[in-house]
Amino acid sequence: MTMLKEGRPTAPAPVEDAHMAPATATGNRALMLEEKLIFEIGSTETTGVDFAQAPLTGSRLGNLARTDVIGLPGLSEQETVRHYTRLSRQNYAIDLGLFPLGSCTMKHNPRLNEKVARMPGFADIHPLQPQSTVQGALGVINELAFWLIELTGMHGVAMTPKAGAHGELCGLLCIRAALEARGDARSVVLVPESAHGTNPATAAFCGYKVEDIPATPEGRVDLEALKARLGPDVAAVMITNPNTCGLFERDMKTISDAVHAAGAFVYCDGANFNAIVGRVRPGDLGVDAMHINLHKTFSTPHGGGGPGSGPVVLSEALAPFGPLPYTARMADGTIHLIEEENVGEEMPRSFGRMSAFHGQMGMFTRALAYILSHGADGLRQVAEDAVLNANYILRSLDDVLDAPFGQSGPCMHEALFSDKGLAEGFTTLDIAKGLIDEGFHPMTMYFPLVVHGAMLVEPTETESKAALDQFILALRSLAERAKAGDDALKGAPYHAPRRRLDETLAARKPVLTWTDPGMV
Amino acid sequence: MSRYFTDEHEWIDVEGEIATVGITDYAQEQLGDIVFVELPAEGASFEKGDDAAVVESVKAASDVYAPISGEVVESNSALEDEPALVNSDAEEDGWFFKLRIADASELEGLMNEAAYKKFVASL
Amino acid sequence: MRYLPLTDTDRRDMLSFIGASSIDDLFVDVPAQARLPGTIPGLPDHASEMAVERHMARLAKRNLSAGEAPFFLGAGAYRHHIPASVDHLIQRGEFLTAYTPYQPEIAQGTLQVLFEFQTQVARLLGCDVANASMYDGSTACWEAIVMARRVTKRGKALLSSGLHPHYVSVAQTMAKFTGDALAYRAPTLDAATDIDALIGAIDKDTSCVVVQYPDILGRVADLTPLAEAAQAAGALLVAVVTEPVALGAIRAPGSMGADIVVGEGQSIGVGLQFGGPYLGLFACKQKYVRQMPGRLCGETVDASGKRGFVLTLSTREQHIRREKATSNICTNSGLCALAFSVHMTLLGEKGLRDLAGLNHALACQAADRLAQVPGVTLLNDSFFNEFTLILSKDARDVVRTLADKGVLAGVSLGRLFPAAPEIGNGLVVAVTETVTPEDIETLAKALEEELA
């Protein structure tokens, strides 16, 4: 026989203690690579782009040529790809796993949407091209607008708002314009305690005084308190439905009727529309204005914090006051863009423009592709599965975690827990950081503010039962450890690219830009 | 010199017509690590109860009210560079601002130290 | 229904675990009259990926895309070549499908990018600090006006006639509700900007002067005297940049004394996309940082002493400050900021200067060639990559006619300023590195024909 003695061992030696991994010289840990800042690895002479030689011409820069060193480092193409690829691997994302951020609707982002948005006919057209050359783009806006109106049972839709909060602003500006048109100046907007922070901020941003409406012990708007506060000074009530405790506001129609009887308008925060799309139309509940986060309900990517897109559906009373520009389908089938120059005949009462151009077109194409993929039947199933998944989580964990409104009926799209009952010194933060080690993004924590140590879990409809069961297993184990006072939990996360970060230091001595150590 | 306390967790030292105002040790403990203090400008006039300063932790911003009416004669500029003073020494070096008292009768009805301690214990 | 992983068996099992007899049991809190019994009538049911793609492709084909025609539009949105690796990198799922980095331990990728972005933007605009981005240039401009009001406690803003008219419209819309006073008039067809007039109009009530650089007609002027005059009167100078590539060739507004510099960042890394999503840039002097709107990322350390990044100074923001927040903004243009940052890193200072130089040289060539066309006069003495032509007839009609012939000639002042017919013969022409000498010749010939 022949014998080959050289070569590598093919079975590992037994590991005594996996925790005692030695430090590496580079700080890297196998696939987890540390990455310096571009300012530390690039140089102002390096570039990853080649250009043709510029023709020789004189300079007409008005004696303003920039002669200082700007300080922008460049990298070669290969280094650039590597830098951002390495950084990307330090992020959690929906593509990696369940992302149960309550109120954020982190659902799967279909790649068809990305493909469609990149078609040159959509990606490479200028917002000020003559209308005859962009009929397809105006058609997308018009078709998406049609769907949003039908799905919500409303009268019109303002497409230009850039994000949810911008949509809130749009809705409140419509309300103010409508009130002013009838010579009825009102000064107060009522907002439930459990509302998103954007609601009071938006009301204040457009000049209203904000007053809180209390919640009932079962987590819904206190109808009697609301009715008692309504009066001739109240311009609007802003309600989130389903609300931030994950519950449907049962009295919504009664609330709307009371608000209308008092001469005010109902603004609905549509952040949680995913729970009811295709099953309930806000228009049937008396809503006057509601923004729709296309990046939540309609699957456009969150992109690490934006861009969002927040079209606002409007009731008949508010639609005439919506912003410019907007699209209208003409009798001959062409689609017309209504802007400042022709607004006189078409929409004289519009409150004006709230952003340059036509809104988040790149999100419209994605959202429309998503809506057409699901259709009326699929969207209804979306709401049903989202609500089913949330209730499954709620009932799988309410024996180990406090569910403050667990007795208030089924939840909608999100399950709310609190840190009540954990061992002394253990908080929601510890559970959240423990989830990171278990391979999940934490839930929304410490929101809504009405629940102490809130944990708001929104699984969305795009999670399989197997994924939910895995998440439940992890959260159950963490709840048990926190109840048992397992101190190791307070050090979590152990396995993430970074341990807990010092936010106090960051805020006390803000370092917001990089400074070359050689320069200080 | 006498020291008064309010139920908004502020303390007031009165010396002649000047009142020095800060937040209590209990308040700083509740707020956690203070990262920033926004102080009123010298010469600003406040009615009792007006927003006079802002104290920020990482997760919250709290308004500090003028406990009595008056005109600001000095702000504690040391807090601008070292907001942590409010944590380490809330009731002495961590003072916020000094007021020229407009109406000394407003001091009536404020708590003394013993009463404030009792108030805190009841919370 | 390819995006829904639950099977009917799963659904049955889960309902039974919950103790519900049907899905309707979970919607009991919806008032009966608002429960839809079935799918909404009149809407189509679900469709295959191929069918949807076909439908969308059909709509896309009804547009004349910039790559299909000689293309000269600018006026706040610019067509630049975007390197292939930019789009590849922003489509990495870990960037594309991540959320706002509220859990910094597992969002260092996004956070480090934002820190790098903030530094790049601050340096490009010549400011001390920049935020993690806003919706777009127009809304960033309004936020700057509001910030100047907070800083100065004054309520009157002077808007230059060279400011993009949509930015003016946005400010006017908002000011109607907030009570801010805005002084503004449409531009006239002069080679000089209105800086002298603005200096004369500053008074003790002025919160800020807002000036675009290069302006809507493409003109560039030194902002230093305006900054000095504003600051001497206790007001701020807000500079607006809609074409950031220009700052590879001309001085940064911050270095000329601007207190706040805002801009539209689309030009670097982000495609035209019919107007959105774009990228609002926002930078200012260090002393105003706590009055800034929007997200900020800052450097810190983790529990083991390693450098890391977090969102910081968030007490300015709506989720904490609620009605006292500096703005109601809740998102940033995260993915567009990433695209900007990747493109800027690929360019580097050298590449940016080369790109800017190429733009300016081609624009000079185009301006000279087009000025030779009978019936065309060049307005500008100075410009970067965009200039205004005065035609012998209404430019709006000319633009439409040329579009029918497959030439996208520029943006007419009639489209931008419908209420100022006296400048209706003006045509704003942008020339970037994507324009070829043949394109310039085609436009010149088409104008010759049209103006003959």
mmCIF file with all atom_site columns, N, CA and C in Angstrom, chain C residues 13-54:
data_model
loop_
_atom_site.group_PDB
_atom_site.id
_atom_site.type_symbol
_atom_site.label_atom_id
_atom_site.label_alt_id
_atom_site.label_comp_id
_atom_site.label_asym_id
_atom_site.label_entity_id
_atom_site.label_seq_id
_atom_site.pdbx_PDB_ins_code
_atom_site.Cartn_x
_atom_site.Cartn_y
_atom_site.Cartn_z
_atom_site.occupancy
_atom_site.B_iso_or_equiv
_atom_site.pdbx_formal_charge
_atom_site.auth_seq_id
_atom_site.auth_comp_id
_atom_site.auth_asym_id
_atom_site.auth_atom_id
_atom_site.pdbx_PDB_model_num
ATOM 1   N N  . ASP C 1 13 ? -53.742 25.532 12.748  1.00 0.00 ? 13 ASP C N  1
ATOM 2   C CA . ASP C 1 13 ? -53.066 25.164 14.002  1.00 0.00 ? 13 ASP C CA 1
ATOM 3   C C  . ASP C 1 13 ? -52.923 26.379 14.917  1.00 0.00 ? 13 ASP C C  1
ATOM 4   N N  . MET C 1 14 ? -52.561 27.486 14.345  1.00 0.00 ? 14 MET C N  1
ATOM 5   C CA . MET C 1 14 ? -52.321 28.688 15.155  1.00 0.00 ? 14 MET C CA 1
ATOM 6   C C  . MET C 1 14 ? -53.628 29.220 15.732  1.00 0.00 ? 14 MET C C  1
ATOM 7   N N  . LEU C 1 15 ? -54.674 29.222 14.910  1.00 0.00 ? 15 LEU C N  1
ATOM 8   C CA . LEU C 1 15 ? -55.976 29.679 15.423  1.00 0.00 ? 15 LEU C CA 1
ATOM 9   C C  . LEU C 1 15 ? -56.414 28.791 16.581  1.00 0.00 ? 15 LEU C C  1
ATOM 10  N N  . SER C 1 16 ? -56.194 27.512 16.413  1.00 0.00 ? 16 SER C N  1
ATOM 11  C CA . SER C 1 16 ? -56.644 26.605 17.460  1.00 0.00 ? 16 SER C CA 1
ATOM 12  C C  . SER C 1 16 ? -55.803 26.792 18.726  1.00 0.00 ? 16 SER C C  1
ATOM 13  N N  . PHE C 1 17 ? -54.516 27.080 18.561  1.00 0.00 ? 17 PHE C N  1
ATOM 14  C CA . PHE C 1 17 ? -53.661 27.348 19.726  1.00 0.00 ? 17 PHE C CA 1
ATOM 15  C C  . PHE C 1 17 ? -54.147 28.595 20.473  1.00 0.00 ? 17 PHE C C  1
ATOM 16  N N  . ILE C 1 18 ? -54.503 29.621 19.705  1.00 0.00 ? 18 ILE C N  1
ATOM 17  C CA . ILE C 1 18 ? -54.977 30.874 20.307  1.00 0.00 ? 18 ILE C CA 1
ATOM 18  C C  . ILE C 1 18 ? -56.340 30.672 20.971  1.00 0.00 ? 18 ILE C C  1
ATOM 19  N N  . GLY C 1 19 ? -57.088 29.738 20.447  1.00 0.00 ? 19 GLY C N  1
ATOM 20  C CA . GLY C 1 19 ? -58.440 29.531 20.953  1.00 0.00 ? 19 GLY C CA 1
ATOM 21  C C  . GLY C 1 19 ? -59.475 30.297 20.162  1.00 0.00 ? 19 GLY C C  1
ATOM 22  N N  . ALA C 1 20 ? -59.164 30.569 18.913  1.00 0.00 ? 20 ALA C N  1
ATOM 23  C CA . ALA C 1 20 ? -60.111 31.277 18.049  1.00 0.00 ? 20 ALA C CA 1
ATOM 24  C C  . ALA C 1 20 ? -60.688 30.282 17.063  1.00 0.00 ? 20 ALA C C  1
ATOM 25  N N  . SER C 1 21 ? -61.975 30.427 16.764  1.00 0.00 ? 21 SER C N  1
ATOM 26  C CA . SER C 1 21 ? -62.572 29.466 15.845  1.00 0.00 ? 21 SER C CA 1
ATOM 27  C C  . SER C 1 21 ? -62.327 29.862 14.394  1.00 0.00 ? 21 SER C C  1
ATOM 28  N N  . SER C 1 22 ? -62.191 31.149 14.152  1.00 0.00 ? 22 SER C N  1
ATOM 29  C CA . SER C 1 22 ? -61.846 31.575 12.798  1.00 0.00 ? 22 SER C CA 1
ATOM 30  C C  . SER C 1 22 ? -61.114 32.904 12.894  1.00 0.00 ? 22 SER C C  1
ATOM 31  N N  . ILE C 1 23 ? -60.567 33.326 11.771  1.00 0.00 ? 23 ILE C N  1
ATOM 32  C CA . ILE C 1 23 ? -59.822 34.586 11.756  1.00 0.00 ? 23 ILE C CA 1
ATOM 33  C C  . ILE C 1 23 ? -60.743 35.752 12.153  1.00 0.00 ? 23 ILE C C  1
ATOM 34  N N  . ASP C 1 24 ? -62.016 35.616 11.851  1.00 0.00 ? 24 ASP C N  1
ATOM 35  C CA . ASP C 1 24 ? -62.952 36.702 12.190  1.00 0.00 ? 24 ASP C CA 1
ATOM 36  C C  . ASP C 1 24 ? -62.960 36.993 13.691  1.00 0.00 ? 24 ASP C C  1
ATOM 37  N N  . ASP C 1 25 ? -62.688 35.955 14.488  1.00 0.00 ? 25 ASP C N  1
ATOM 38  C CA . ASP C 1 25 ? -62.651 36.147 15.944  1.00 0.00 ? 25 ASP C CA 1
ATOM 39  C C  . ASP C 1 25 ? -61.596 37.168 16.362  1.00 0.00 ? 25 ASP C C  1
ATOM 40  N N  . LEU C 1 26 ? -60.565 37.297 15.535  1.00 0.00 ? 26 LEU C N  1
ATOM 41  C CA . LEU C 1 26 ? -59.487 38.220 15.894  1.00 0.00 ? 26 LEU C CA 1
ATOM 42  C C  . LEU C 1 26 ? -59.812 39.660 15.495  1.00 0.00 ? 26 LEU C C  1
ATOM 43  N N  . PHE C 1 27 ? -60.888 39.828 14.737  1.00 0.00 ? 27 PHE C N  1
ATOM 44  C CA . PHE C 1 27 ? -61.280 41.177 14.306  1.00 0.00 ? 27 PHE C CA 1
ATOM 45  C C  . PHE C 1 27 ? -62.570 41.625 14.993  1.00 0.00 ? 27 PHE C C  1
ATOM 46  N N  . VAL C 1 28 ? -62.877 41.010 16.138  1.00 0.00 ? 28 VAL C N  1
ATOM 47  C CA . VAL C 1 28 ? -64.163 41.308 16.805  1.00 0.00 ? 28 VAL C CA 1
ATOM 48  C C  . VAL C 1 28 ? -64.266 42.753 17.265  1.00 0.00 ? 28 VAL C C  1
ATOM 49  N N  . ASP C 1 29 ? -63.108 43.411 17.484  1.00 0.00 ? 29 ASP C N  1
ATOM 50  C CA . ASP C 1 29 ? -63.176 44.780 17.985  1.00 0.00 ? 29 ASP C CA 1
ATOM 51  C C  . ASP C 1 29 ? -63.528 45.794 16.901  1.00 0.00 ? 29 ASP C C  1
ATOM 52  N N  . VAL C 1 30 ? -63.500 45.355 15.657  1.00 0.00 ? 30 VAL C N  1
ATOM 53  C CA . VAL C 1 30 ? -63.909 46.265 14.575  1.00 0.00 ? 30 VAL C CA 1
ATOM 54  C C  . VAL C 1 30 ? -65.429 46.362 14.593  1.00 0.00 ? 30 VAL C C  1
ATOM 55  N N  . PRO C 1 31 ? -65.968 47.584 14.604  1.00 0.00 ? 31 PRO C N  1
ATOM 56  C CA . PRO C 1 31 ? -67.431 47.713 14.598  1.00 0.00 ? 31 PRO C CA 1
ATOM 57  C C  . PRO C 1 31 ? -68.031 46.962 13.410  1.00 0.00 ? 31 PRO C C  1
ATOM 58  N N  . ALA C 1 32 ? -69.134 46.286 13.653  1.00 0.00 ? 32 ALA C N  1
ATOM 59  C CA . ALA C 1 32 ? -69.716 45.404 12.638  1.00 0.00 ? 32 ALA C CA 1
ATOM 60  C C  . ALA C 1 32 ? -69.929 46.107 11.302  1.00 0.00 ? 32 ALA C C  1
ATOM 61  N N  . GLN C 1 33 ? -70.380 47.338 11.341  1.00 0.00 ? 33 GLN C N  1
ATOM 62  C CA . GLN C 1 33 ? -70.707 48.007 10.061  1.00 0.00 ? 33 GLN C CA 1
ATOM 63  C C  . GLN C 1 33 ? -69.459 48.332 9.255   1.00 0.00 ? 33 GLN C C  1
ATOM 64  N N  . ALA C 1 34 ? -68.276 48.250 9.880   1.00 0.00 ? 34 ALA C N  1
ATOM 65  C CA . ALA C 1 34 ? -67.050 48.558 9.153   1.00 0.00 ? 34 ALA C CA 1
ATOM 66  C C  . ALA C 1 34 ? -66.284 47.315 8.715   1.00 0.00 ? 34 ALA C C  1
ATOM 67  N N  . ARG C 1 35 ? -66.800 46.122 9.055   1.00 0.00 ? 35 ARG C N  1
ATOM 68  C CA . ARG C 1 35 ? -66.111 44.892 8.640   1.00 0.00 ? 35 ARG C CA 1
ATOM 69  C C  . ARG C 1 35 ? -66.476 44.565 7.207   1.00 0.00 ? 35 ARG C C  1
ATOM 70  N N  . LEU C 1 36 ? -65.486 44.449 6.356   1.00 0.00 ? 36 LEU C N  1
ATOM 71  C CA . LEU C 1 36 ? -65.771 44.097 4.967   1.00 0.00 ? 36 LEU C CA 1
ATOM 72  C C  . LEU C 1 36 ? -65.971 42.590 4.888   1.00 0.00 ? 36 LEU C C  1
ATOM 73  N N  . PRO C 1 37 ? -67.066 42.155 4.274   1.00 0.00 ? 37 PRO C N  1
ATOM 74  C CA . PRO C 1 37 ? -67.350 40.714 4.243   1.00 0.00 ? 37 PRO C CA 1
ATOM 75  C C  . PRO C 1 37 ? -66.411 39.929 3.329   1.00 0.00 ? 37 PRO C C  1
ATOM 76  N N  . GLY C 1 38 ? -65.873 40.589 2.319   1.00 0.00 ? 38 GLY C N  1
ATOM 77  C CA . GLY C 1 38 ? -64.975 39.882 1.396   1.00 0.00 ? 38 GLY C CA 1
ATOM 78  C C  . GLY C 1 38 ? -64.016 40.875 0.785   1.00 0.00 ? 38 GLY C C  1
ATOM 79  N N  . THR C 1 39 ? -63.389 40.498 -0.313  1.00 0.00 ? 39 THR C N  1
ATOM 80  C CA . THR C 1 39 ? -62.434 41.418 -0.925  1.00 0.00 ? 39 THR C CA 1
ATOM 81  C C  . THR C 1 39 ? -63.170 42.640 -1.463  1.00 0.00 ? 39 THR C C  1
ATOM 82  N N  . ILE C 1 40 ? -62.434 43.748 -1.528  1.00 0.00 ? 40 ILE C N  1
ATOM 83  C CA . ILE C 1 40 ? -63.035 45.008 -1.999  1.00 0.00 ? 40 ILE C CA 1
ATOM 84  C C  . ILE C 1 40 ? -63.381 44.850 -3.479  1.00 0.00 ? 40 ILE C C  1
ATOM 85  N N  . PRO C 1 41 ? -64.641 45.100 -3.825  1.00 0.00 ? 41 PRO C N  1
ATOM 86  C CA . PRO C 1 41 ? -65.050 44.901 -5.217  1.00 0.00 ? 41 PRO C CA 1
ATOM 87  C C  . PRO C 1 41 ? -64.344 45.867 -6.168  1.00 0.00 ? 41 PRO C C  1
ATOM 88  N N  . GLY C 1 42 ? -64.175 45.413 -7.398  1.00 0.00 ? 42 GLY C N  1
ATOM 89  C CA . GLY C 1 42 ? -63.620 46.298 -8.427  1.00 0.00 ? 42 GLY C CA 1
ATOM 90  C C  . GLY C 1 42 ? -62.108 46.302 -8.488  1.00 0.00 ? 42 GLY C C  1
ATOM 91  N N  . LEU C 1 43 ? -61.461 45.539 -7.592  1.00 0.00 ? 43 LEU C N  1
ATOM 92  C CA . LEU C 1 43 ? -59.995 45.489 -7.618  1.00 0.00 ? 43 LEU C CA 1
ATOM 93  C C  . LEU C 1 43 ? -59.549 44.105 -8.062  1.00 0.00 ? 43 LEU C C  1
ATOM 94  N N  . PRO C 1 44 ? -58.481 44.036 -8.862  1.00 0.00 ? 44 PRO C N  1
ATOM 95  C CA . PRO C 1 44 ? -58.022 42.723 -9.314  1.00 0.00 ? 44 PRO C CA 1
ATOM 96  C C  . PRO C 1 44 ? -57.406 41.907 -8.177  1.00 0.00 ? 44 PRO C C  1
ATOM 97  N N  . ASP C 1 45 ? -57.399 40.594 -8.345  1.00 0.00 ? 45 ASP C N  1
ATOM 98  C CA . ASP C 1 45 ? -56.762 39.717 -7.373  1.00 0.00 ? 45 ASP C CA 1
ATOM 99  C C  . ASP C 1 45 ? -55.260 39.614 -7.661  1.00 0.00 ? 45 ASP C C  1
ATOM 100 N N  . HIS C 1 46 ? -54.595 38.773 -6.892  1.00 0.00 ? 46 HIS C N  1
ATOM 101 C CA . HIS C 1 46 ? -53.137 38.694 -6.961  1.00 0.00 ? 46 HIS C CA 1
ATOM 102 C C  . HIS C 1 46 ? -52.645 38.293 -8.357  1.00 0.00 ? 46 HIS C C  1
ATOM 103 N N  . ALA C 1 47 ? -51.377 38.644 -8.634  1.00 0.00 ? 47 ALA C N  1
ATOM 104 C CA . ALA C 1 47 ? -50.831 38.418 -9.968  1.00 0.00 ? 47 ALA C CA 1
ATOM 105 C C  . ALA C 1 47 ? -49.428 37.855 -9.861  1.00 0.00 ? 47 ALA C C  1
ATOM 106 N N  . SER C 1 48 ? -49.009 37.148 -10.895 1.00 0.00 ? 48 SER C N  1
ATOM 107 C CA . SER C 1 48 ? -47.673 36.546 -10.895 1.00 0.00 ? 48 SER C CA 1
ATOM 108 C C  . SER C 1 48 ? -46.607 37.619 -11.038 1.00 0.00 ? 48 SER C C  1
ATOM 109 N N  . GLU C 1 49 ? -45.397 37.255 -10.648 1.00 0.00 ? 49 GLU C N  1
ATOM 110 C CA . GLU C 1 49 ? -44.294 38.204 -10.781 1.00 0.00 ? 49 GLU C CA 1
ATOM 111 C C  . GLU C 1 49 ? -44.138 38.638 -12.236 1.00 0.00 ? 49 GLU C C  1
ATOM 112 N N  . MET C 1 50 ? -44.286 37.694 -13.146 1.00 0.00 ? 50 MET C N  1
ATOM 113 C CA . MET C 1 50 ? -44.103 38.038 -14.551 1.00 0.00 ? 50 MET C CA 1
ATOM 114 C C  . MET C 1 50 ? -45.169 39.011 -15.037 1.00 0.00 ? 50 MET C C  1
ATOM 115 N N  . ALA C 1 51 ? -46.395 38.791 -14.581 1.00 0.00 ? 51 ALA C N  1
ATOM 116 C CA . ALA C 1 51 ? -47.483 39.672 -15.022 1.00 0.00 ? 51 ALA C CA 1
ATOM 117 C C  . ALA C 1 51 ? -47.281 41.091 -14.501 1.00 0.00 ? 51 ALA C C  1
ATOM 118 N N  . VAL C 1 52 ? -46.841 41.197 -13.261 1.00 0.00 ? 52 VAL C N  1
ATOM 119 C CA . VAL C 1 52 ? -46.629 42.522 -12.688 1.00 0.00 ? 52 VAL C CA 1
ATOM 120 C C  . VAL C 1 52 ? -45.477 43.222 -13.399 1.00 0.00 ? 52 VAL C C  1
ATOM 121 N N  . GLU C 1 53 ? -44.424 42.463 -13.632 1.00 0.00 ? 53 GLU C N  1
ATOM 122 C CA . GLU C 1 53 ? -43.265 43.046 -14.310 1.00 0.00 ? 53 GLU C CA 1
ATOM 123 C C  . GLU C 1 53 ? -43.652 43.549 -15.700 1.00 0.00 ? 53 GLU C C  1
ATOM 124 N N  . ARG C 1 54 ? -44.479 42.778 -16.370 1.00 0.00 ? 54 ARG C N  1
ATOM 125 C CA . ARG C 1 54 ? -44.908 43.149 -17.723 1.00 0.00 ? 54 ARG C CA 1
ATOM 126 C C  . ARG C 1 54 ? -45.735 44.445 -17.676 1.00 0.00 ? 54 ARG C C  1
#
